Amino acid sequence: MSVSPAIAQAASQTYDFNIPSKPVRQALNDIVRVTGIDVTFAETPNASLAGRPVRGTMSVEQAVAALLSGTGLTYHFSGPRTVSITDHSLAGQVASAEDGATTLNPIIAKGSRNPADIPYETAGSSSYISADQIARVPPTSTGDIFKSAPGVIASGNRIGASVDVNVRGLQGQNRVNLMVDGTRQSSHSYRGYRGSRNEVFVDPDFLGGVDIAKGPGAGAGGVGAMGGVINMRTLEGGDLLKPGEDWALRVKGGVGSNTIAPPSPALSFGFDPITRPREAGSDIFTGDSWSGSMVGAVAGDEYELLAGFSRRKSGNYFAGSNGQLTYAGKALSPIGPGKEVFNTSQDMESFLGKGSMQWGDGHSLSLSYIYYANKYGNIDENFLPYVSGPTSYYRLAQNELSKTQTHTAKASYEYQFAHENLVGLKANVWLTDVATRGGIVNFYSGGTTSGGRVLKSVESSIRTLGGDVATDWEFETGMGTLTMTNGVEFVHETAKENGEFGVSGVYVGANPNGSRVLASAFNQSKLEVNDWLSLMAGLRFDYFDNQGDEASLKDFDYASASRLNPSVGVILEPVEGLQLFGTYSQGWRPLSLRETAVSIGFTPNPYLKPETSANMEFGLNVRHDDVFRAGDSLKLKASYFDNSYDNFIGRERYVAPEGFWLYRWDNIADATFRGYELSASYDAEVFFLEAAVTYYSDVKFCRDKEANLFTLVIPAGCGVEKLPFDYGMMNVPPKYSGSLTAGTRLLDQKLTLGARAYFFGERVGGYAHYVGSHTTAPAYHADQIVDLFGSYKVDEHSSLDFSIENLGDKYYLDPLSTGLVPSPGRTFRASFTRRF
């Protein structure tokens, strides 16, 4: 088959492929993900035939030819990045091209690109974090992996082993769905006056990438999450297997500095002798921080298996030594510079197992299981603001270590149809089980007393069952090509805790007891009118049903409601590589179990309404190759967002009939978050640059009437201070934040050296709080933290990686710190990886 010289030159670039025998449609999608080309093919049953394996280093044309060999399908390059597939049997139904090749009439676009490219080709806000970005500076806390993603910050990142994310100002109460391989953990953790956490536990060593969608979720995973949907994908066979391989084994080990094994536990209150925080020593590697993992994969033409085991251990870290110690005359933290930060240790092990098989005409089945166990320090940040010195009743102390175990199981089925319009079906069912035994002091529970306070270990568990089914459709209409996804989703979570009844029969458990059902039906549609105009629309029907546990509650608590949420969008592509977009979407956040089931200090509010959102966004995507030199790549995404939330739920204080005050959840008129985001990358092989920036132009909470709370009056109006008693005061993001990464590849790309600067401003609206509020947000200074990283390929199978976190040994608090917990000081890490 002949092609033009220009096309031939573009098609001759080589790529690494490792694609087993599978249906042609699926295999073509794999080629698209590797190469970024466009594939079009006719509405023909033969498109579901099984293709031949494609393994090795070859050009796009060679890969397509190998795939289609013996299938009866042929190909034609109609442009440098576009290949058309057709069937010999359709020769009489297609038109003849000028060069004698055949073209399709009609044709249907298919395929998705490399995950790192998808955000720069998607209308609306999305981001992607690659495994390479995660590995550059290994995370001390799991939430560190989000430093390179605009609009996303890990909240309370230093208080335990879990991760809780803030997306454009929203977090907590299930506003953001943070998943592992498409499954929810739905775990809750009460933090006293500092609020609560939606906790997710995952091993960073097993992450293959993180997909981030901001705003109401349109597809599977979006039910009940109006703030965003984040999926942390674990390793798959394709992450290990190189072209031509049918098995691979990766062994990795590493050590770290700036850590020490935790001391014996002590009480956080009273006047008994306690262990004093230690200071950082001169030893770089003490043996108290190490990690190791082994992951293997095997693959055949119709199957793939993967298994891995990981072990990680680290002691308490030490705070940095250089930086500002106070804010407005008050100490940033009772933990001083260079001091040991109690309750930051981890002792973790995890197991990952996956298997998949393909058979027949487009069938595939995947099974996976993840086990995670961690014995870790869990900071009770509720006490830290009250620690005032060595004679203080509240003291710094090492608590009993918390223990968490998670089990995650998932089954996925996919079928590529031969129907001319019904393209494919995907179905998933999964189960997660999270059990935690905490070592945190609890003011209100029964147990061992000391100095008028009480100590009780909290035991809680959440089991979540979910599933979804979606079908993909394609139609040729008189107005263009219409693609459509229709689906349904279901989630059922059951929460339990060892709470008890206190005075007057009031339940005083820290976490909710009860069950919650979420159900949804959704549609996503896109009409490609022509080469430069596309229209998008969607509908999502959401339903929830919350039910408190009658055995644990004085009063039975119940809530249920439903809503229909629309979305629309327009995409303009005036020239190749430039995309302009505008989107509008409505979202809905059902009541969480915590807001329905009464817990410590809370009484139910039968009039509480779910939150609704209206999200507008305007932006542009740029993606070009060969911009300044041959082989380079430029990607840029810039957007303005305007997100408004009606019936925003916050904690309010009121006077009980008996004369004392209590808390309950209530709705305010609305909340608003507006701002700008930018993400960009430039890669010229010899060097690379990456940037991510978020800037908030307006953040406010609005009341439409005065609120009389405990003889104090909050005037009507708008401002950050209008939500004085809510934990949301902890969640207001910094005015700006972002990261800048630069690196170079030397010695024939064997050596990579680079640096990352993570920067942030002070909180939007400052740190002032309302008189009488116990939810004073921790203060932090604007700062810039510089990390260094490097990697050297010893040979084809071995590599040495090294990094320095917090090069300047800065003493600082992370943005969105929920406790007065300083971040790690200067930390060295080194690891060695061997592939077999």
PDB file of C-alpha atoms in Angstrom, residues 520-774:
ATOM      1  CA  SER A 520     -27.907   6.776  39.682  1.00  0.00           C
ATOM      2  CA  ALA A 521     -28.742   6.593  35.992  1.00  0.00           C
ATOM      3  CA  PHE A 522     -26.693   8.738  33.615  1.00  0.00           C
ATOM      4  CA  ASN A 523     -26.258   9.743  29.995  1.00  0.00           C
ATOM      5  CA  GLN A 524     -23.266  11.427  28.337  1.00  0.00           C
ATOM      6  CA  SER A 525     -23.621  12.505  24.708  1.00  0.00           C
ATOM      7  CA  LYS A 526     -21.342  14.245  22.232  1.00  0.00           C
ATOM      8  CA  LEU A 527     -22.251  15.397  18.727  1.00  0.00           C
ATOM      9  CA  GLU A 528     -19.309  16.056  16.411  1.00  0.00           C
ATOM     10  CA  VAL A 529     -20.978  18.452  13.993  1.00  0.00           C
ATOM     11  CA  ASN A 530     -17.842  18.896  11.885  1.00  0.00           C
ATOM     12  CA  ASP A 531     -14.062  19.084  12.215  1.00  0.00           C
ATOM     13  CA  TRP A 532     -14.165  22.227  14.376  1.00  0.00           C
ATOM     14  CA  LEU A 533     -17.457  22.114  16.327  1.00  0.00           C
ATOM     15  CA  SER A 534     -18.725  19.595  18.900  1.00  0.00           C
ATOM     16  CA  LEU A 535     -21.669  19.817  21.274  1.00  0.00           C
ATOM     17  CA  MET A 536     -22.000  17.970  24.572  1.00  0.00           C
ATOM     18  CA  ALA A 537     -24.972  17.244  26.824  1.00  0.00           C
ATOM     19  CA  GLY A 538     -25.733  14.951  29.708  1.00  0.00           C
ATOM     20  CA  LEU A 539     -28.330  13.999  32.289  1.00  0.00           C
ATOM     21  CA  ARG A 540     -27.817  12.353  35.634  1.00  0.00           C
ATOM     22  CA  PHE A 541     -30.569  11.124  37.961  1.00  0.00           C
ATOM     23  CA  ASP A 542     -29.308  10.592  41.533  1.00  0.00           C
ATOM     24  CA  TYR A 543     -31.076   9.039  44.511  1.00  0.00           C
ATOM     25  CA  PHE A 544     -30.011   8.442  48.097  1.00  0.00           C
ATOM     26  CA  ASP A 545     -31.451   6.749  51.159  1.00  0.00           C
ATOM     27  CA  ASN A 546     -29.775   7.131  54.570  1.00  0.00           C
ATOM     28  CA  GLN A 547     -30.787   5.126  57.595  1.00  0.00           C
ATOM     29  CA  GLY A 548     -29.324   5.391  61.086  1.00  0.00           C
ATOM     30  CA  ASP A 549     -28.849   2.327  63.270  1.00  0.00           C
ATOM     31  CA  GLU A 550     -31.800   2.136  65.679  1.00  0.00           C
ATOM     32  CA  ALA A 551     -29.790  -0.018  68.085  1.00  0.00           C
ATOM     33  CA  SER A 552     -27.220   2.758  68.550  1.00  0.00           C
ATOM     34  CA  LEU A 553     -29.309   5.914  68.412  1.00  0.00           C
ATOM     35  CA  LYS A 554     -31.733   7.475  70.852  1.00  0.00           C
ATOM     36  CA  ASP A 555     -33.806   8.719  67.925  1.00  0.00           C
ATOM     37  CA  PHE A 556     -34.176   6.965  64.608  1.00  0.00           C
ATOM     38  CA  ASP A 557     -32.637   9.040  61.826  1.00  0.00           C
ATOM     39  CA  TYR A 558     -33.677   8.751  58.197  1.00  0.00           C
ATOM     40  CA  ALA A 559     -33.288  10.818  55.021  1.00  0.00           C
ATOM     41  CA  SER A 560     -34.067  10.191  51.362  1.00  0.00           C
ATOM     42  CA  ALA A 561     -34.327  12.330  48.213  1.00  0.00           C
ATOM     43  CA  SER A 562     -33.566  12.411  44.470  1.00  0.00           C
ATOM     44  CA  ARG A 563     -32.645  14.928  41.793  1.00  0.00           C
ATOM     45  CA  LEU A 564     -32.062  15.263  38.033  1.00  0.00           C
ATOM     46  CA  ASN A 565     -28.837  17.090  37.093  1.00  0.00           C
ATOM     47  CA  PRO A 566     -28.168  18.345  33.532  1.00  0.00           C
ATOM     48  CA  SER A 567     -24.916  19.361  31.864  1.00  0.00           C
ATOM     49  CA  VAL A 568     -24.057  21.004  28.538  1.00  0.00           C
ATOM     50  CA  GLY A 569     -20.889  22.035  26.749  1.00  0.00           C
ATOM     51  CA  VAL A 570     -19.425  23.273  23.494  1.00  0.00           C
ATOM     52  CA  ILE A 571     -15.996  22.585  21.935  1.00  0.00           C
ATOM     53  CA  LEU A 572     -14.396  24.680  19.207  1.00  0.00           C
ATOM     54  CA  GLU A 573     -11.248  23.537  17.385  1.00  0.00           C
ATOM     55  CA  PRO A 574     -10.443  26.356  14.937  1.00  0.00           C
ATOM     56  CA  VAL A 575      -6.986  24.976  14.134  1.00  0.00           C
ATOM     57  CA  GLU A 576      -5.251  21.679  14.766  1.00  0.00           C
ATOM     58  CA  GLY A 577      -3.857  21.489  18.285  1.00  0.00           C
ATOM     59  CA  LEU A 578      -6.069  24.252  19.738  1.00  0.00           C
ATOM     60  CA  GLN A 579      -9.318  23.528  21.556  1.00  0.00           C
ATOM     61  CA  LEU A 580     -11.644  26.124  23.126  1.00  0.00           C
ATOM     62  CA  PHE A 581     -14.390  24.957  25.459  1.00  0.00           C
ATOM     63  CA  GLY A 582     -17.202  26.096  27.699  1.00  0.00           C
ATOM     64  CA  THR A 583     -19.172  23.862  30.065  1.00  0.00           C
ATOM     65  CA  TYR A 584     -22.073  24.167  32.497  1.00  0.00           C
ATOM     66  CA  SER A 585     -23.081  21.400  34.864  1.00  0.00           C
ATOM     67  CA  GLN A 586     -25.332  20.982  37.853  1.00  0.00           C
ATOM     68  CA  GLY A 587     -24.455  18.656  40.697  1.00  0.00           C
ATOM     69  CA  TRP A 588     -25.967  17.258  43.833  1.00  0.00           C
ATOM     70  CA  ARG A 589     -24.449  16.138  47.092  1.00  0.00           C
ATOM     71  CA  PRO A 590     -26.748  13.847  49.116  1.00  0.00           C
ATOM     72  CA  LEU A 591     -26.565  13.902  52.891  1.00  0.00           C
ATOM     73  CA  SER A 592     -23.714  11.844  54.296  1.00  0.00           C
ATOM     74  CA  LEU A 593     -24.228   9.327  57.069  1.00  0.00           C
ATOM     75  CA  ARG A 594     -22.523  11.736  59.473  1.00  0.00           C
ATOM     76  CA  GLU A 595     -25.131  14.395  58.691  1.00  0.00           C
ATOM     77  CA  THR A 596     -28.008  11.959  59.168  1.00  0.00           C
ATOM     78  CA  ALA A 597     -26.874   9.766  62.068  1.00  0.00           C
ATOM     79  CA  VAL A 598     -26.311  11.714  65.280  1.00  0.00           C
ATOM     80  CA  SER A 599     -22.842  11.508  66.849  1.00  0.00           C
ATOM     81  CA  ILE A 600     -20.722  13.364  69.407  1.00  0.00           C
ATOM     82  CA  GLY A 601     -22.285  16.721  70.258  1.00  0.00           C
ATOM     83  CA  PHE A 602     -24.743  16.575  67.345  1.00  0.00           C
ATOM     84  CA  THR A 603     -28.491  16.341  67.219  1.00  0.00           C
ATOM     85  CA  PRO A 604     -30.405  15.458  64.031  1.00  0.00           C
ATOM     86  CA  ASN A 605     -31.887  18.167  61.827  1.00  0.00           C
ATOM     87  CA  PRO A 606     -34.957  16.730  60.040  1.00  0.00           C
ATOM     88  CA  TYR A 607     -35.107  19.818  57.790  1.00  0.00           C
ATOM     89  CA  LEU A 608     -31.574  19.482  56.439  1.00  0.00           C
ATOM     90  CA  LYS A 609     -31.450  19.669  52.632  1.00  0.00           C
ATOM     91  CA  PRO A 610     -28.873  18.172  50.240  1.00  0.00           C
ATOM     92  CA  GLU A 611     -26.416  20.563  48.601  1.00  0.00           C
ATOM     93  CA  THR A 612     -26.736  21.527  44.934  1.00  0.00           C
ATOM     94  CA  SER A 613     -24.137  23.073  42.656  1.00  0.00           C
ATOM     95  CA  ALA A 614     -23.928  25.103  39.458  1.00  0.00           C
ATOM     96  CA  ASN A 615     -20.503  24.891  37.808  1.00  0.00           C
ATOM     97  CA  MET A 616     -19.388  27.029  34.876  1.00  0.00           C
ATOM     98  CA  GLU A 617     -16.011  26.758  33.209  1.00  0.00           C
ATOM     99  CA  PHE A 618     -14.328  28.325  30.206  1.00  0.00           C
ATOM    100  CA  GLY A 619     -10.916  27.395  28.940  1.00  0.00           C
ATOM    101  CA  LEU A 620      -8.547  26.237  26.257  1.00  0.00           C
ATOM    102  CA  ASN A 621      -6.343  23.252  25.504  1.00  0.00           C
ATOM    103  CA  VAL A 622      -3.167  23.392  23.448  1.00  0.00           C
ATOM    104  CA  ARG A 623      -1.270  20.354  22.222  1.00  0.00           C
ATOM    105  CA  HIS A 624       1.476  20.615  19.595  1.00  0.00           C
ATOM    106  CA  ASP A 625       4.473  18.546  18.551  1.00  0.00           C
ATOM    107  CA  ASP A 626       7.638  19.823  16.854  1.00  0.00           C
ATOM    108  CA  VAL A 627       7.102  23.340  18.212  1.00  0.00           C
ATOM    109  CA  PHE A 628      10.646  24.624  18.709  1.00  0.00           C
ATOM    110  CA  ARG A 629      12.636  21.589  17.620  1.00  0.00           C
ATOM    111  CA  ALA A 630      11.994  18.206  16.045  1.00  0.00           C
ATOM    112  CA  GLY A 631      10.489  15.712  18.472  1.00  0.00           C
ATOM    113  CA  ASP A 632       9.453  18.160  21.196  1.00  0.00           C
ATOM    114  CA  SER A 633       5.955  18.341  22.684  1.00  0.00           C
ATOM    115  CA  LEU A 634       3.988  21.250  24.193  1.00  0.00           C
ATOM    116  CA  LYS A 635       0.791  20.791  26.222  1.00  0.00           C
ATOM    117  CA  LEU A 636      -1.162  23.510  28.009  1.00  0.00           C
ATOM    118  CA  LYS A 637      -4.533  23.768  29.739  1.00  0.00           C
ATOM    119  CA  ALA A 638      -5.923  27.047  31.103  1.00  0.00           C
ATOM    120  CA  SER A 639      -9.389  27.613  32.554  1.00  0.00           C
ATOM    121  CA  TYR A 640     -11.613  29.906  34.597  1.00  0.00           C
ATOM    122  CA  PHE A 641     -14.128  28.286  36.934  1.00  0.00           C
ATOM    123  CA  ASP A 642     -17.161  29.705  38.727  1.00  0.00           C
ATOM    124  CA  ASN A 643     -18.696  27.208  41.153  1.00  0.00           C
ATOM    125  CA  SER A 644     -21.758  28.088  43.237  1.00  0.00           C
ATOM    126  CA  TYR A 645     -23.316  25.814  45.862  1.00  0.00           C
ATOM    127  CA  ASP A 646     -26.862  26.252  47.195  1.00  0.00           C
ATOM    128  CA  ASN A 647     -27.972  24.943  50.596  1.00  0.00           C
ATOM    129  CA  PHE A 648     -24.337  24.552  51.592  1.00  0.00           C
ATOM    130  CA  ILE A 649     -24.212  22.479  54.784  1.00  0.00           C
ATOM    131  CA  GLY A 650     -22.267  23.657  57.798  1.00  0.00           C
ATOM    132  CA  ARG A 651     -22.138  23.001  61.516  1.00  0.00           C
ATOM    133  CA  GLU A 652     -24.168  25.469  63.585  1.00  0.00           C
ATOM    134  CA  ARG A 653     -24.419  26.098  67.319  1.00  0.00           C
ATOM    135  CA  TYR A 654     -27.757  26.587  69.067  1.00  0.00           C
ATOM    136  CA  VAL A 655     -29.237  26.753  72.571  1.00  0.00           C
ATOM    137  CA  ALA A 656     -31.038  23.608  73.720  1.00  0.00           C
ATOM    138  CA  PRO A 657     -34.318  23.855  75.703  1.00  0.00           C
ATOM    139  CA  GLU A 658     -32.399  22.785  78.817  1.00  0.00           C
ATOM    140  CA  GLY A 659     -30.299  25.946  78.484  1.00  0.00           C
ATOM    141  CA  PHE A 660     -26.987  24.496  77.270  1.00  0.00           C
ATOM    142  CA  TRP A 661     -25.689  24.696  73.716  1.00  0.00           C
ATOM    143  CA  LEU A 662     -25.412  21.922  71.157  1.00  0.00           C
ATOM    144  CA  TYR A 663     -24.389  21.539  67.537  1.00  0.00           C
ATOM    145  CA  ARG A 664     -26.383  20.478  64.512  1.00  0.00           C
ATOM    146  CA  TRP A 665     -26.008  20.545  60.742  1.00  0.00           C
ATOM    147  CA  ASP A 666     -27.818  23.336  58.906  1.00  0.00           C
ATOM    148  CA  ASN A 667     -28.036  24.919  55.447  1.00  0.00           C
ATOM    149  CA  ILE A 668     -26.815  28.381  54.546  1.00  0.00           C
ATOM    150  CA  ALA A 669     -27.914  30.199  51.392  1.00  0.00           C
ATOM    151  CA  ASP A 670     -24.904  29.448  49.224  1.00  0.00           C
ATOM    152  CA  ALA A 671     -21.150  29.257  48.890  1.00  0.00           C
ATOM    153  CA  THR A 672     -18.977  30.376  45.969  1.00  0.00           C
ATOM    154  CA  PHE A 673     -15.501  29.438  44.733  1.00  0.00           C
ATOM    155  CA  ARG A 674     -14.108  31.249  41.675  1.00  0.00           C
ATOM    156  CA  GLY A 675     -10.663  31.135  40.233  1.00  0.00           C
ATOM    157  CA  TYR A 676      -8.160  30.199  37.535  1.00  0.00           C
ATOM    158  CA  GLU A 677      -6.115  27.105  36.802  1.00  0.00           C
ATOM    159  CA  LEU A 678      -3.153  26.449  34.585  1.00  0.00           C
ATOM    160  CA  SER A 679      -1.290  23.230  33.828  1.00  0.00           C
ATOM    161  CA  ALA A 680       1.414  22.903  31.207  1.00  0.00           C
ATOM    162  CA  SER A 681       4.296  20.713  30.142  1.00  0.00           C
ATOM    163  CA  TYR A 682       7.079  20.955  27.592  1.00  0.00           C
ATOM    164  CA  ASP A 683       9.327  18.019  26.755  1.00  0.00           C
ATOM    165  CA  ALA A 684      12.253  18.285  24.369  1.00  0.00           C
ATOM    166  CA  GLU A 685      13.845  14.949  25.383  1.00  0.00           C
ATOM    167  CA  VAL A 686      17.054  16.622  26.584  1.00  0.00           C
ATOM    168  CA  PHE A 687      15.095  18.710  29.089  1.00  0.00           C
ATOM    169  CA  PHE A 688      11.514  19.001  30.331  1.00  0.00           C
ATOM    170  CA  LEU A 689       9.332  21.511  32.190  1.00  0.00           C
ATOM    171  CA  GLU A 690       6.036  21.077  34.037  1.00  0.00           C
ATOM    172  CA  ALA A 691       3.844  23.657  35.753  1.00  0.00           C
ATOM    173  CA  ALA A 692       0.581  23.664  37.718  1.00  0.00           C
ATOM    174  CA  VAL A 693      -1.002  26.796  39.237  1.00  0.00           C
ATOM    175  CA  THR A 694      -4.305  27.558  40.971  1.00  0.00           C
ATOM    176  CA  TYR A 695      -5.473  31.068  41.900  1.00  0.00           C
ATOM    177  CA  TYR A 696      -8.737  31.886  43.720  1.00  0.00           C
ATOM    178  CA  SER A 697     -10.287  35.237  42.838  1.00  0.00           C
ATOM    179  CA  ASP A 698     -13.281  34.858  45.169  1.00  0.00           C
ATOM    180  CA  VAL A 699     -14.323  32.559  48.021  1.00  0.00           C
ATOM    181  CA  LYS A 700     -17.339  33.290  50.184  1.00  0.00           C
ATOM    182  CA  PHE A 701     -20.131  31.802  52.253  1.00  0.00           C
ATOM    183  CA  CYS A 702     -23.438  33.670  52.200  1.00  0.00           C
ATOM    184  CA  ARG A 703     -26.289  34.021  54.695  1.00  0.00           C
ATOM    185  CA  ASP A 704     -29.637  35.477  53.669  1.00  0.00           C
ATOM    186  CA  LYS A 705     -30.687  36.214  57.267  1.00  0.00           C
ATOM    187  CA  GLU A 706     -29.117  36.780  60.649  1.00  0.00           C
ATOM    188  CA  ALA A 707     -28.370  33.714  62.739  1.00  0.00           C
ATOM    189  CA  ASN A 708     -28.861  33.916  66.509  1.00  0.00           C
ATOM    190  CA  LEU A 709     -26.561  31.330  67.991  1.00  0.00           C
ATOM    191  CA  PHE A 710     -25.817  31.100  71.710  1.00  0.00           C
ATOM    192  CA  THR A 711     -26.698  34.792  72.246  1.00  0.00           C
ATOM    193  CA  LEU A 712     -24.266  35.765  69.450  1.00  0.00           C
ATOM    194  CA  VAL A 713     -25.540  37.210  66.176  1.00  0.00           C
ATOM    195  CA  ILE A 714     -23.917  36.476  62.812  1.00  0.00           C
ATOM    196  CA  PRO A 715     -25.024  39.284  60.457  1.00  0.00           C
ATOM    197  CA  ALA A 716     -26.456  38.380  57.067  1.00  0.00           C
ATOM    198  CA  GLY A 717     -24.145  38.829  54.084  1.00  0.00           C
ATOM    199  CA  CYS A 718     -21.233  37.100  52.374  1.00  0.00           C
ATOM    200  CA  GLY A 719     -17.678  36.299  53.434  1.00  0.00           C
ATOM    201  CA  VAL A 720     -15.418  33.546  54.677  1.00  0.00           C
ATOM    202  CA  GLU A 721     -16.320  34.515  58.242  1.00  0.00           C
ATOM    203  CA  LYS A 722     -20.020  33.717  57.688  1.00  0.00           C
ATOM    204  CA  LEU A 723     -19.458  30.043  58.514  1.00  0.00           C
ATOM    205  CA  PRO A 724     -17.825  30.470  61.931  1.00  0.00           C
ATOM    206  CA  PHE A 725     -18.744  27.211  63.641  1.00  0.00           C
ATOM    207  CA  ASP A 726     -18.256  24.855  60.736  1.00  0.00           C
ATOM    208  CA  TYR A 727     -15.295  22.610  60.034  1.00  0.00           C
ATOM    209  CA  GLY A 728     -15.305  24.193  56.573  1.00  0.00           C
ATOM    210  CA  MET A 729     -13.150  26.915  58.066  1.00  0.00           C
ATOM    211  CA  MET A 730     -10.374  24.324  57.941  1.00  0.00           C
ATOM    212  CA  ASN A 731     -11.021  23.704  54.256  1.00  0.00           C
ATOM    213  CA  VAL A 732     -10.685  27.193  52.745  1.00  0.00           C
ATOM    214  CA  PRO A 733      -7.763  26.882  50.282  1.00  0.00           C
ATOM    215  CA  PRO A 734      -4.761  29.196  49.950  1.00  0.00           C
ATOM    216  CA  LYS A 735      -5.084  32.210  47.673  1.00  0.00           C
ATOM    217  CA  TYR A 736      -2.686  30.540  45.247  1.00  0.00           C
ATOM    218  CA  SER A 737      -0.744  27.301  45.068  1.00  0.00           C
ATOM    219  CA  GLY A 738       1.149  25.273  42.514  1.00  0.00           C
ATOM    220  CA  SER A 739       4.349  23.588  41.477  1.00  0.00           C
ATOM    221  CA  LEU A 740       7.099  24.062  38.907  1.00  0.00           C
ATOM    222  CA  THR A 741       9.272  21.131  37.823  1.00  0.00           C
ATOM    223  CA  ALA A 742      12.347  21.237  35.606  1.00  0.00           C
ATOM    224  CA  GLY A 743      14.670  18.426  34.596  1.00  0.00           C
ATOM    225  CA  THR A 744      17.279  17.286  32.133  1.00  0.00           C
ATOM    226  CA  ARG A 745      18.237  13.920  30.626  1.00  0.00           C
ATOM    227  CA  LEU A 746      21.954  13.321  30.095  1.00  0.00           C
ATOM    228  CA  LEU A 747      24.342  10.546  29.004  1.00  0.00           C
ATOM    229  CA  ASP A 748      22.047   9.255  26.271  1.00  0.00           C
ATOM    230  CA  GLN A 749      19.113   9.653  28.679  1.00  0.00           C
ATOM    231  CA  LYS A 750      20.645   7.300  31.226  1.00  0.00           C
ATOM    232  CA  LEU A 751      20.832  10.080  33.829  1.00  0.00           C
ATOM    233  CA  THR A 752      17.866  12.269  34.784  1.00  0.00           C
ATOM    234  CA  LEU A 753      18.303  15.233  37.128  1.00  0.00           C
ATOM    235  CA  GLY A 754      15.609  17.667  38.196  1.00  0.00           C
ATOM    236  CA  ALA A 755      14.049  19.942  40.781  1.00  0.00           C
ATOM    237  CA  ARG A 756      10.510  20.723  41.895  1.00  0.00           C
ATOM    238  CA  ALA A 757       9.381  23.919  43.607  1.00  0.00           C
ATOM    239  CA  TYR A 758       6.101  23.617  45.506  1.00  0.00           C
ATOM    240  CA  PHE A 759       4.653  27.021  46.414  1.00  0.00           C
ATOM    241  CA  PHE A 760       1.544  28.375  48.127  1.00  0.00           C
ATOM    242  CA  GLY A 761       0.116  31.571  49.563  1.00  0.00           C
ATOM    243  CA  GLU A 762      -1.805  32.243  52.744  1.00  0.00           C
ATOM    244  CA  ARG A 763      -5.419  31.228  53.126  1.00  0.00           C
ATOM    245  CA  VAL A 764      -8.102  33.098  51.213  1.00  0.00           C
ATOM    246  CA  GLY A 765      -9.697  35.598  53.607  1.00  0.00           C
ATOM    247  CA  GLY A 766      -6.975  35.283  56.255  1.00  0.00           C
ATOM    248  CA  TYR A 767      -7.106  33.361  59.529  1.00  0.00           C
ATOM    249  CA  ALA A 768      -9.513  35.448  61.618  1.00  0.00           C
ATOM    250  CA  HIS A 769     -12.290  33.480  63.299  1.00  0.00           C
ATOM    251  CA  TYR A 770     -15.628  34.289  64.885  1.00  0.00           C
ATOM    252  CA  VAL A 771     -15.753  34.895  68.639  1.00  0.00           C
ATOM    253  CA  GLY A 772     -16.764  31.708  70.419  1.00  0.00           C
ATOM    254  CA  SER A 773     -15.773  29.378  67.585  1.00  0.00           C
ATOM    255  CA  HIS A 774     -13.589  26.353  68.330  1.00  0.00           C
TER     256      HIS A 774
END
